[in-house]
């Protein structure tokens, strides 16, 4: 089990653990005129390269759909934190392009630093085939979505966990500690709603199968959070609780959800989404107010892409 430092009243606040993540300097010594140095051609996930373990961590970049794309520095920072704090896991960064721009050499440096990192091109059909999501992806409903990139990410996280098992995380999270002790978990957000930004499930877990079929039935291309709503309804049914009772699940004993767990907000979402952008532009007093919850979490969800 994951052990979180105690924050009992009257005790000395724990110091923030030192995260030993090497600093990568952005290099300008790579020529920009040579196309072979400007870009990295990627293998296709699930065709050219496939997970050989269930200890996977998946991050996705679905915002671009083209022959080439670039990765934001914050995305690479997220990837670096997951790699360095989870050396026993294979970290997968899957992008929606054939190649990625790397004229500054930062991606190559990250690949050399992190021996457990794989960067690959994703082909959604290869991930969705033989699941309920394949029919939804090929249906007339999905292309209508004005949030197609976000909805594609919602579908892919379920498909990846079903087929390969492991952890899915949004690419705007920072991992502070190893997640090796987690298994079959969903995090509760601070607004008393289920948040699917971080998930862990074993390969072919029944809950993920139920979520895929529910999403196939309920998908509403006009709703931005349609997938999250379907997952939350499946949790309410599986755990036999009402929406107002969600905040009781992390502490419930025995566990009413049986084959998965709902985790307290402090582990994945220690800061309300309304304050996350202040992480990058801290106001006076912000760190003193919020450093305590950060000290007790595994992951910080930064919403850096908003």
Short mmCIF file of N, CA and C in Angstrom, two decimals, residues 133-259:
data_model
loop_
_atom_site.label_atom_id
_atom_site.label_comp_id
_atom_site.label_asym_id
_atom_site.label_seq_id
_atom_site.Cartn_x
_atom_site.Cartn_y
_atom_site.Cartn_z
N UNK A 133 -15.39 0.30 -28.07
CA UNK A 133 -14.99 1.63 -28.52
C UNK A 133 -14.77 1.70 -30.02
N UNK A 134 -14.48 0.57 -30.66
CA UNK A 134 -14.25 0.57 -32.10
C UNK A 134 -15.50 1.02 -32.84
N UNK A 135 -16.66 0.50 -32.42
CA UNK A 135 -17.91 0.88 -33.05
C UNK A 135 -18.23 2.34 -32.83
N UNK A 136 -17.92 2.86 -31.64
CA UNK A 136 -18.17 4.28 -31.37
C UNK A 136 -17.25 5.16 -32.20
N UNK A 137 -15.97 4.79 -32.28
CA UNK A 137 -14.98 5.57 -33.03
C UNK A 137 -15.34 5.63 -34.52
N UNK A 138 -15.90 4.54 -35.04
CA UNK A 138 -16.26 4.49 -36.46
C UNK A 138 -17.69 4.97 -36.73
N UNK A 139 -18.41 5.35 -35.70
CA UNK A 139 -19.81 5.74 -35.87
C UNK A 139 -19.92 7.17 -36.39
N UNK A 140 -21.15 7.57 -36.70
CA UNK A 140 -21.39 8.93 -37.18
C UNK A 140 -21.41 9.94 -36.04
N UNK A 141 -21.49 9.45 -34.80
CA UNK A 141 -21.56 10.37 -33.66
C UNK A 141 -20.21 11.00 -33.35
N UNK A 142 -19.16 10.21 -33.36
CA UNK A 142 -17.86 10.70 -32.90
C UNK A 142 -17.31 11.86 -33.73
N UNK A 143 -17.34 11.82 -35.07
CA UNK A 143 -16.77 12.93 -35.84
C UNK A 143 -17.48 14.26 -35.64
N UNK A 144 -18.70 14.25 -35.10
CA UNK A 144 -19.44 15.49 -34.90
C UNK A 144 -18.92 16.31 -33.72
N UNK A 145 -18.16 15.71 -32.85
CA UNK A 145 -17.75 16.37 -31.62
C UNK A 145 -16.88 17.60 -31.88
N UNK A 146 -17.23 18.75 -31.29
CA UNK A 146 -16.35 19.92 -31.39
C UNK A 146 -15.12 19.79 -30.50
N UNK A 147 -15.10 18.76 -29.65
CA UNK A 147 -13.96 18.48 -28.76
C UNK A 147 -13.36 17.12 -29.11
N UNK A 148 -13.15 16.90 -30.37
CA UNK A 148 -12.75 15.56 -30.82
C UNK A 148 -11.43 15.10 -30.18
N UNK A 149 -10.46 16.00 -30.05
CA UNK A 149 -9.17 15.61 -29.46
C UNK A 149 -9.35 15.16 -28.02
N UNK A 150 -10.15 15.89 -27.25
CA UNK A 150 -10.38 15.52 -25.86
C UNK A 150 -11.17 14.22 -25.76
N UNK A 151 -12.18 14.07 -26.61
CA UNK A 151 -12.98 12.85 -26.58
C UNK A 151 -12.15 11.64 -27.04
N UNK A 152 -11.25 11.86 -27.99
CA UNK A 152 -10.38 10.77 -28.42
C UNK A 152 -9.50 10.33 -27.25
N UNK A 153 -8.98 11.28 -26.49
CA UNK A 153 -8.18 10.95 -25.32
C UNK A 153 -8.99 10.16 -24.31
N UNK A 154 -10.26 10.54 -24.12
CA UNK A 154 -11.13 9.82 -23.19
C UNK A 154 -11.32 8.37 -23.59
N UNK A 155 -11.49 8.14 -24.89
CA UNK A 155 -11.67 6.78 -25.38
C UNK A 155 -10.37 5.98 -25.29
N UNK A 156 -9.27 6.63 -25.66
CA UNK A 156 -7.99 5.92 -25.69
C UNK A 156 -7.55 5.44 -24.32
N UNK A 157 -7.78 6.24 -23.27
CA UNK A 157 -7.33 5.82 -21.95
C UNK A 157 -8.03 4.53 -21.51
N UNK A 158 -9.31 4.40 -21.85
CA UNK A 158 -10.03 3.18 -21.52
C UNK A 158 -9.53 2.00 -22.35
N UNK A 159 -9.33 2.24 -23.65
CA UNK A 159 -8.85 1.17 -24.53
C UNK A 159 -7.46 0.68 -24.14
N UNK A 160 -6.57 1.60 -23.78
CA UNK A 160 -5.21 1.21 -23.40
C UNK A 160 -5.20 0.40 -22.11
N UNK A 161 -5.97 0.85 -21.12
CA UNK A 161 -6.00 0.12 -19.85
C UNK A 161 -6.64 -1.25 -20.02
N UNK A 162 -7.64 -1.36 -20.87
CA UNK A 162 -8.29 -2.65 -21.11
C UNK A 162 -7.33 -3.63 -21.77
N UNK A 163 -6.62 -3.15 -22.79
CA UNK A 163 -5.78 -4.07 -23.57
C UNK A 163 -4.44 -4.38 -22.92
N UNK A 164 -3.86 -3.38 -22.22
CA UNK A 164 -2.49 -3.57 -21.75
C UNK A 164 -2.34 -3.45 -20.23
N UNK A 165 -3.24 -2.80 -19.56
CA UNK A 165 -3.14 -2.63 -18.12
C UNK A 165 -2.09 -1.61 -17.73
N UNK A 166 -2.24 -1.06 -16.53
CA UNK A 166 -1.29 -0.10 -16.03
C UNK A 166 -1.96 1.19 -15.62
N UNK A 167 -1.22 2.28 -15.72
CA UNK A 167 -1.71 3.59 -15.30
C UNK A 167 -1.84 4.51 -16.49
N UNK A 168 -2.95 5.25 -16.52
CA UNK A 168 -3.10 6.35 -17.46
C UNK A 168 -3.01 7.65 -16.68
N UNK A 169 -2.33 8.64 -17.24
CA UNK A 169 -2.28 9.96 -16.64
C UNK A 169 -2.31 11.03 -17.72
N UNK A 170 -3.02 12.11 -17.45
CA UNK A 170 -2.97 13.26 -18.35
C UNK A 170 -1.55 13.79 -18.42
N UNK A 171 -1.23 14.45 -19.53
CA UNK A 171 0.13 14.96 -19.72
C UNK A 171 0.35 16.31 -19.06
N UNK A 172 -0.60 16.76 -18.25
CA UNK A 172 -0.39 17.98 -17.46
C UNK A 172 -0.39 17.64 -15.96
N UNK A 173 0.16 16.48 -15.65
CA UNK A 173 0.37 16.08 -14.26
C UNK A 173 1.86 16.01 -13.97
N UNK A 174 2.22 16.18 -12.72
CA UNK A 174 3.60 16.01 -12.27
C UNK A 174 3.60 14.94 -11.19
N UNK A 175 4.38 13.89 -11.40
CA UNK A 175 4.47 12.79 -10.44
C UNK A 175 5.55 13.11 -9.41
N UNK A 176 5.18 13.04 -8.12
CA UNK A 176 6.10 13.39 -7.04
C UNK A 176 6.69 12.16 -6.34
N UNK A 177 6.01 11.03 -6.42
CA UNK A 177 6.46 9.81 -5.77
C UNK A 177 6.12 8.60 -6.63
N UNK A 178 6.72 7.48 -6.32
CA UNK A 178 6.42 6.26 -7.04
C UNK A 178 4.96 5.86 -6.84
N UNK A 179 4.35 5.34 -7.90
CA UNK A 179 2.97 4.86 -7.82
C UNK A 179 2.93 3.34 -7.86
N UNK A 180 4.04 2.71 -7.51
CA UNK A 180 4.14 1.25 -7.62
C UNK A 180 3.12 0.51 -6.78
N UNK A 181 2.63 1.12 -5.69
CA UNK A 181 1.69 0.43 -4.83
C UNK A 181 0.24 0.54 -5.23
N UNK A 182 -0.04 1.26 -6.30
CA UNK A 182 -1.43 1.46 -6.71
C UNK A 182 -1.92 0.33 -7.60
N UNK A 183 -3.20 -0.02 -7.43
CA UNK A 183 -3.81 -1.06 -8.27
C UNK A 183 -5.31 -0.87 -8.30
N UNK A 184 -5.87 -0.76 -9.47
CA UNK A 184 -7.32 -0.66 -9.69
C UNK A 184 -7.93 0.49 -8.89
N UNK A 185 -7.54 1.71 -9.25
CA UNK A 185 -7.97 2.89 -8.50
C UNK A 185 -8.44 4.01 -9.42
N UNK A 186 -9.39 4.78 -8.90
CA UNK A 186 -9.87 6.01 -9.51
C UNK A 186 -9.80 7.09 -8.44
N UNK A 187 -9.47 8.32 -8.84
CA UNK A 187 -9.35 9.39 -7.86
C UNK A 187 -10.60 10.25 -7.81
N UNK A 188 -10.97 10.64 -6.59
CA UNK A 188 -12.07 11.57 -6.38
C UNK A 188 -11.51 12.98 -6.41
N UNK A 189 -12.17 13.88 -7.17
CA UNK A 189 -11.74 15.27 -7.24
C UNK A 189 -12.23 16.05 -6.03
N UNK A 190 -11.70 17.24 -5.86
CA UNK A 190 -12.07 18.06 -4.71
C UNK A 190 -13.48 18.62 -4.81
N UNK A 191 -14.08 18.53 -5.99
CA UNK A 191 -15.45 19.03 -6.15
C UNK A 191 -16.48 17.91 -5.97
N UNK A 192 -16.04 16.79 -5.37
CA UNK A 192 -16.91 15.64 -5.13
C UNK A 192 -17.42 15.02 -6.42
N UNK A 193 -16.60 15.09 -7.46
CA UNK A 193 -16.87 14.42 -8.72
C UNK A 193 -15.70 13.48 -9.02
N UNK A 194 -15.98 12.42 -9.74
CA UNK A 194 -14.92 11.53 -10.20
C UNK A 194 -14.09 12.25 -11.25
N UNK A 195 -12.78 12.10 -11.16
CA UNK A 195 -11.87 12.68 -12.14
C UNK A 195 -11.09 11.54 -12.79
N UNK A 196 -11.07 11.53 -14.12
CA UNK A 196 -10.39 10.43 -14.84
C UNK A 196 -9.03 10.86 -15.39
N UNK A 197 -8.45 11.92 -14.83
CA UNK A 197 -7.13 12.37 -15.29
C UNK A 197 -6.04 11.38 -14.91
N UNK A 198 -6.27 10.60 -13.86
CA UNK A 198 -5.32 9.56 -13.43
C UNK A 198 -6.12 8.31 -13.09
N UNK A 199 -5.76 7.19 -13.73
CA UNK A 199 -6.45 5.92 -13.50
C UNK A 199 -5.42 4.80 -13.47
N UNK A 200 -5.67 3.79 -12.67
CA UNK A 200 -4.88 2.56 -12.75
C UNK A 200 -5.81 1.37 -12.73
N UNK A 201 -5.63 0.47 -13.70
CA UNK A 201 -6.40 -0.78 -13.72
C UNK A 201 -5.57 -1.89 -14.34
N UNK A 202 -5.83 -3.09 -13.85
CA UNK A 202 -5.20 -4.27 -14.42
C UNK A 202 -5.75 -4.53 -15.82
N UNK A 203 -4.98 -5.28 -16.57
CA UNK A 203 -5.38 -5.64 -17.93
C UNK A 203 -6.72 -6.38 -17.92
N UNK A 204 -7.63 -5.95 -18.80
CA UNK A 204 -8.96 -6.55 -18.99
C UNK A 204 -9.75 -6.58 -17.68
N UNK A 205 -9.68 -5.51 -16.94
CA UNK A 205 -10.45 -5.41 -15.70
C UNK A 205 -11.93 -5.23 -16.03
N UNK A 206 -12.82 -5.93 -15.34
CA UNK A 206 -14.26 -5.86 -15.66
C UNK A 206 -14.84 -4.45 -15.59
N UNK A 207 -14.33 -3.62 -14.67
CA UNK A 207 -14.86 -2.25 -14.56
C UNK A 207 -14.59 -1.46 -15.84
N UNK A 208 -13.41 -1.60 -16.42
CA UNK A 208 -13.08 -0.88 -17.66
C UNK A 208 -13.98 -1.37 -18.80
N UNK A 209 -14.24 -2.66 -18.84
CA UNK A 209 -15.14 -3.19 -19.88
C UNK A 209 -16.53 -2.60 -19.74
N UNK A 210 -17.03 -2.51 -18.52
CA UNK A 210 -18.35 -1.92 -18.29
C UNK A 210 -18.36 -0.45 -18.69
N UNK A 211 -17.28 0.26 -18.41
CA UNK A 211 -17.20 1.68 -18.79
C UNK A 211 -17.22 1.85 -20.31
N UNK A 212 -16.51 0.98 -21.03
CA UNK A 212 -16.48 1.09 -22.49
C UNK A 212 -17.86 0.87 -23.08
N UNK A 213 -18.58 -0.14 -22.59
CA UNK A 213 -19.91 -0.41 -23.11
C UNK A 213 -20.89 0.70 -22.74
N UNK A 214 -20.76 1.25 -21.54
CA UNK A 214 -21.64 2.35 -21.14
C UNK A 214 -21.38 3.58 -22.01
N UNK A 215 -20.12 3.87 -22.26
CA UNK A 215 -19.78 5.02 -23.10
C UNK A 215 -20.29 4.82 -24.52
N UNK A 216 -20.20 3.60 -25.02
CA UNK A 216 -20.74 3.30 -26.35
C UNK A 216 -22.23 3.62 -26.41
N UNK A 217 -22.96 3.30 -25.36
CA UNK A 217 -24.41 3.54 -25.33
C UNK A 217 -24.74 5.01 -25.09
N UNK A 218 -23.98 5.67 -24.22
CA UNK A 218 -24.37 6.99 -23.73
C UNK A 218 -23.64 8.15 -24.40
N UNK A 219 -22.66 7.89 -25.23
CA UNK A 219 -21.82 8.96 -25.78
C UNK A 219 -22.66 10.08 -26.37
N UNK A 220 -22.38 11.30 -25.93
CA UNK A 220 -23.07 12.50 -26.40
C UNK A 220 -22.02 13.48 -26.90
N UNK A 221 -21.91 13.60 -28.22
CA UNK A 221 -20.87 14.43 -28.81
C UNK A 221 -21.03 15.90 -28.46
N UNK A 222 -22.18 16.29 -27.94
CA UNK A 222 -22.42 17.68 -27.56
C UNK A 222 -21.98 18.00 -26.13
N UNK A 223 -21.55 16.98 -25.39
CA UNK A 223 -21.12 17.16 -24.01
C UNK A 223 -19.60 16.99 -23.90
N UNK A 224 -18.92 18.01 -23.43
CA UNK A 224 -17.46 17.95 -23.30
C UNK A 224 -17.02 16.84 -22.37
N UNK A 225 -17.74 16.66 -21.25
CA UNK A 225 -17.34 15.67 -20.25
C UNK A 225 -18.17 14.40 -20.35
N UNK A 226 -18.62 14.07 -21.53
CA UNK A 226 -19.50 12.90 -21.71
C UNK A 226 -18.86 11.62 -21.19
N UNK A 227 -17.56 11.42 -21.41
CA UNK A 227 -16.91 10.18 -20.97
C UNK A 227 -16.77 10.14 -19.45
N UNK A 228 -16.41 11.27 -18.86
CA UNK A 228 -16.28 11.32 -17.40
C UNK A 228 -17.63 11.04 -16.74
N UNK A 229 -18.68 11.58 -17.32
CA UNK A 229 -20.03 11.35 -16.78
C UNK A 229 -20.40 9.87 -16.85
N UNK A 230 -20.04 9.20 -17.95
CA UNK A 230 -20.34 7.77 -18.07
C UNK A 230 -19.56 6.96 -17.05
N UNK A 231 -18.28 7.29 -16.85
CA UNK A 231 -17.47 6.58 -15.85
C UNK A 231 -18.05 6.80 -14.46
N UNK A 232 -18.46 8.03 -14.16
CA UNK A 232 -19.01 8.30 -12.84
C UNK A 232 -20.32 7.54 -12.61
N UNK A 233 -21.18 7.48 -13.63
CA UNK A 233 -22.42 6.72 -13.48
C UNK A 233 -22.14 5.23 -13.28
N UNK A 234 -21.10 4.72 -13.95
CA UNK A 234 -20.74 3.31 -13.76
C UNK A 234 -20.24 3.08 -12.34
N UNK A 235 -19.52 4.04 -11.79
CA UNK A 235 -19.05 3.93 -10.41
C UNK A 235 -20.22 3.95 -9.44
N UNK A 236 -21.17 4.84 -9.67
CA UNK A 236 -22.35 4.91 -8.79
C UNK A 236 -23.11 3.59 -8.79
N UNK A 237 -23.26 2.99 -9.99
CA UNK A 237 -23.95 1.70 -10.08
C UNK A 237 -23.14 0.58 -9.44
N UNK A 238 -21.83 0.55 -9.72
CA UNK A 238 -20.98 -0.53 -9.22
C UNK A 238 -20.86 -0.50 -7.69
N UNK A 239 -20.81 0.70 -7.13
CA UNK A 239 -20.62 0.86 -5.69
C UNK A 239 -21.94 1.02 -4.94
N UNK A 240 -23.04 1.09 -5.71
CA UNK A 240 -24.38 1.19 -5.13
C UNK A 240 -24.50 2.40 -4.19
N UNK A 241 -24.10 3.57 -4.70
CA UNK A 241 -24.19 4.80 -3.93
C UNK A 241 -24.82 5.88 -4.80
N UNK A 242 -25.23 6.97 -4.17
CA UNK A 242 -25.73 8.14 -4.89
C UNK A 242 -24.58 9.11 -5.11
N UNK A 243 -24.81 10.10 -5.94
CA UNK A 243 -23.78 11.10 -6.21
C UNK A 243 -23.34 11.81 -4.94
N UNK A 244 -24.29 12.08 -4.06
CA UNK A 244 -23.97 12.78 -2.81
C UNK A 244 -23.15 11.92 -1.85
N UNK A 245 -23.07 10.63 -2.12
CA UNK A 245 -22.32 9.73 -1.25
C UNK A 245 -20.92 9.42 -1.78
N UNK A 246 -20.53 10.01 -2.90
CA UNK A 246 -19.22 9.72 -3.49
C UNK A 246 -18.09 10.01 -2.51
N UNK A 247 -18.22 11.09 -1.75
CA UNK A 247 -17.12 11.46 -0.86
C UNK A 247 -16.96 10.50 0.32
N UNK A 248 -17.88 9.57 0.49
CA UNK A 248 -17.75 8.57 1.56
C UNK A 248 -16.97 7.33 1.11
N UNK A 249 -16.79 7.16 -0.19
CA UNK A 249 -16.19 5.92 -0.71
C UNK A 249 -14.73 5.73 -0.32
N UNK A 250 -13.88 6.78 -0.31
CA UNK A 250 -12.47 6.52 0.04
C UNK A 250 -12.28 5.94 1.43
N UNK A 251 -13.20 6.21 2.36
CA UNK A 251 -13.03 5.75 3.73
C UNK A 251 -13.96 4.59 4.09
N UNK A 252 -14.80 4.16 3.14
CA UNK A 252 -15.79 3.13 3.43
C UNK A 252 -15.12 1.77 3.69
N UNK A 253 -15.62 1.08 4.70
CA UNK A 253 -15.12 -0.26 5.02
C UNK A 253 -16.30 -1.13 5.48
N UNK A 254 -16.50 -2.27 4.81
CA UNK A 254 -15.74 -2.80 3.67
C UNK A 254 -15.96 -1.97 2.41
N UNK A 255 -15.07 -2.15 1.45
CA UNK A 255 -15.12 -1.38 0.22
C UNK A 255 -16.37 -1.76 -0.59
N UNK A 256 -17.31 -0.84 -0.78
CA UNK A 256 -18.54 -1.17 -1.52
C UNK A 256 -18.32 -1.35 -3.02
N UNK A 257 -17.15 -0.94 -3.51
CA UNK A 257 -16.88 -1.04 -4.96
C UNK A 257 -16.26 -2.39 -5.32
N UNK A 258 -15.88 -3.19 -4.32
CA UNK A 258 -15.45 -4.58 -4.48
C UNK A 258 -14.13 -4.73 -5.24
N UNK A 259 -14.13 -4.56 -6.56
CA UNK A 259 -12.92 -4.88 -7.33
C UNK A 259 -12.14 -3.65 -7.77
#
